[in-house]
Amino acid sequence: MTELLNKGSASAAASPAETAVPFSVGKREPRRDGEAKVRGTLSYVADLPVPAAAAVGITHSTRPHARIVGIDAAAALAVAGVEAVVTGADLHAALGDRMYTGPAFNDQPPLAVDKVRYVGEPVAAVVAVDVATARAAADLVVVDYAELRPVHDVQSAIDGVAYVHDELRPSAVFGDLAHLAGVSGTNVNYEYNLIDGDVETAMAGAATTAQAEFWAPPTHHVPIELPCTNAWIEGETLVLLTTTQTPSYCRQAVADMLDLPLNRVRVRTGPLGGSFGAKMYDRLEPLAAALAWTLRRAVRIRTSREEAFVLTSRHGVQVISSMGADADGNIVASRADVRYETGAFADVGPRITAKSGMVAAGPYRVHDVHMRSRCIYTNKPSAGPFRGFGVPQVTWSHESLVDELARSRGEDPAAFRRRNLLREGDVAPVGTPMHSADFVGCLDAVTAAIGWDRPLERPGGRFARGRGVAVGVKAVLTPTISNAVLQLNQDGSATLLISTVDMGQGSDTIMPQIVAEVLGLPAESVRVVNADTDVTPYDTITAGSRSTYHTGNAVRLVAEKMRDRLLELAAAQTSTGRNRLSLVPGGVQNDRTGATIPIADVLHRHFGARGTTLTEQANFGTAWEPYDKGTGRSEKVTEHWFAGAVAVQLLVDRATGRLTVEHLASAGDVGRAINPTMVEQQLSGAAIMGLGHAMFDEMVFDQGQLVNGTLLDYQLPSVRDMPHEITSIIVESPHRTGPFGAKGVGETTLIPVAPAVANAVRDAVGVRITRLPLTPERVLDAMTEAGVDL
């Protein structure tokens, strides 16, 4: 079931050029890759042709924290078909400290040097004729370790029982991370504080308070397509064909590591079979590049599912938080100590720490806040970007506490939220005004969908029924840059060059719709070229639901430049005033006579030949006001906000603790839906992934060793665990600078799912659970501890 709520006129917020009756924007264009995916004919990176390459097998660390005393590769080298065994020491001898990479700090070597920092860290690379030989030989490499004291949890890390890194150097790759400073003698690599007002005084004066310690465990992305990187040398150029969301970043990182100019590093990619953040920044690319360059040999690294589990994860987060409301039911104070467990390497943890810390008070009008958010090393696999970018973990905290505040006051949780939610023009605790963030509309939509105001049938006996709701807020990554190049072919077809990577979100479908809207072309006549840094222009990243807004704006701008160019050419060719011509479906129209010249004729007259192209390019970048160093506040911390809500109705089996979700309703303010079908798919897909985090997903460690790192052991929701009813609701509150009012949506409805489920459990059986996931055992234990009659 889907529904569309219009919260304003898209044309009212758009530029004059966008006020015409929609031609392509807003249409339910079919997914470009849909048939190929269903038929199994879509070519992914592992399917694409590459030069004859050696396979790479990895020897992984078996210790969480230890000095490398020695590496014996003799047995591996004796295996028929093995060409080389490369260690971290070998790469360091060839590359020096340039081998250390990372988007925030240069702390991550492709192969461990001197010491290992987590179980599973690559220690040696075996290059062989095929995958089976490489992996078998990698198991024969013997590593001699001297044990070091490991850091297994954030409290031990804060206490400094041992240090994961002796010293850190900022990498200064991104503008929003340029302020990072080197650190030593600590496991806290970054700290962000948001301070507004006097939270201690406000909390002391609150009529009602709620406080708890929350835990969201590390989880794995589990994309269907496993990471794969190919690297080889063509002339003087290093070429990588890889599964990455960040081709422009990979080019810069590899160029820095190998001390090459950017034009000698080429990064290509293809459609991704899912990612959710798993294929960003420094994954396989630095190792593949280092091996190919130093050995002068084409190589291919393909991870196994077990290897992918320790390649990256979502951050485990501990949140110690409290909130207070006054006698009138207004939230007056919010504070939290947020601890992100980033594992052995910072990755982009500092950015996640700040971007989530600034919304840790939630989407509420609260003026006294103190959010302390820290990124902390431990001896576990590195955590990095994951759909939601750290915000679901803090939403788990604040939406549980808001629910407790309402229940302590005897208020309806939805009504309590509605009174306190931020509205258009309100200033968020971080200091940035709200625009195109209709929290109230989303809340009202999901509660109406599940019949929140209708009496709830509460069965007696074994089963208990409950309803829960939660609201989420997230800021889009700012500042970032997107570029677009548009080639209009003489026959009226077009080729769009962008570096946005389609990983299932449908960018290759909606970007042509934007071009088609401006130029009056059929959307199917616009082809998108796969990201290739030798061909497609720079883009910061494909992540954080930023592409519809950022790349979409670049695409809109380049299409408008092409429109203007066509009108200028037609005006010169027909001796007609430019202001008397307009671009309509089918060509250039004389507004006075109604005569239309096909685009193909305009280009043919201009060039005098068939097969020619007209090319334009455009850039779209966003700016921010850096956080105040003392308060963490900013008048413009983000270009736009994501607003979403989820409501859940479920049954709790009192005998087993099992949860059965009867209805899951999600709503997201998308600004304007470029393609409603794609938006609905994003809303439902994100909500279902959030349901996994709420009830199933958890990476379990024992003394640093991942114990459930296979799909036999790692629990995911199956089709039998799906809600009986799923409702996805599009809320449209057009953004004044979005392309046709649009903004992103891919993470919006994942963010509030877990607290909505927990709030429904609280409503059903009266227990507040503060640790995820809500497994049957955990629910049953909570009821037993609370003395709930089973």
JSON list of N, CA and C in Angstrom, two decimals, residues 528 554 597 617 626 629 678 756:
[
{"chain": "A", "resi": 528, "resn": "VAL", "atom": "N", "xyz": [22.90, 6.96, -19.42]},
{"chain": "A", "resi": 528, "resn": "VAL", "atom": "CA", "xyz": [23.86, 7.32, -18.38]},
{"chain": "A", "resi": 528, "resn": "VAL", "atom": "C", "xyz": [25.10, 6.44, -18.51]},
{"chain": "A", "resi": 554, "resn": "ALA", "atom": "N", "xyz": [23.09, 19.27, -10.37]},
{"chain": "A", "resi": 554, "resn": "ALA", "atom": "CA", "xyz": [24.08, 19.41, -11.44]},
{"chain": "A", "resi": 554, "resn": "ALA", "atom": "C", "xyz": [23.49, 19.00, -12.78]},
{"chain": "A", "resi": 597, "resn": "ILE", "atom": "N", "xyz": [10.84, 23.19, -34.83]},
{"chain": "A", "resi": 597, "resn": "ILE", "atom": "CA", "xyz": [12.00, 22.62, -35.51]},
{"chain": "A", "resi": 597, "resn": "ILE", "atom": "C", "xyz": [12.53, 21.48, -34.64]},
{"chain": "A", "resi": 617, "resn": "GLN", "atom": "N", "xyz": [28.61, 21.34, -19.69]},
{"chain": "A", "resi": 617, "resn": "GLN", "atom": "CA", "xyz": [28.95, 20.80, -18.37]},
{"chain": "A", "resi": 617, "resn": "GLN", "atom": "C", "xyz": [28.48, 21.76, -17.29]},
{"chain": "A", "resi": 626, "resn": "PRO", "atom": "N", "xyz": [31.18, 26.05, 9.30]},
{"chain": "A", "resi": 626, "resn": "PRO", "atom": "CA", "xyz": [31.76, 25.08, 10.23]},
{"chain": "A", "resi": 626, "resn": "PRO", "atom": "C", "xyz": [31.24, 25.27, 11.66]},
{"chain": "A", "resi": 629, "resn": "LYS", "atom": "N", "xyz": [33.61, 26.12, 17.61]},
{"chain": "A", "resi": 629, "resn": "LYS", "atom": "CA", "xyz": [34.47, 25.21, 18.36]},
{"chain": "A", "resi": 629, "resn": "LYS", "atom": "C", "xyz": [34.01, 25.02, 19.80]},
{"chain": "A", "resi": 678, "resn": "MET", "atom": "N", "xyz": [10.05, 4.74, -7.54]},
{"chain": "A", "resi": 678, "resn": "MET", "atom": "CA", "xyz": [11.38, 4.57, -6.96]},
{"chain": "A", "resi": 678, "resn": "MET", "atom": "C", "xyz": [11.39, 5.04, -5.51]},
{"chain": "A", "resi": 756, "resn": "ALA", "atom": "N", "xyz": [10.58, 2.55, 17.10]},
{"chain": "A", "resi": 756, "resn": "ALA", "atom": "CA", "xyz": [9.14, 2.35, 16.91]},
{"chain": "A", "resi": 756, "resn": "ALA", "atom": "C", "xyz": [8.75, 0.94, 17.33]}
]
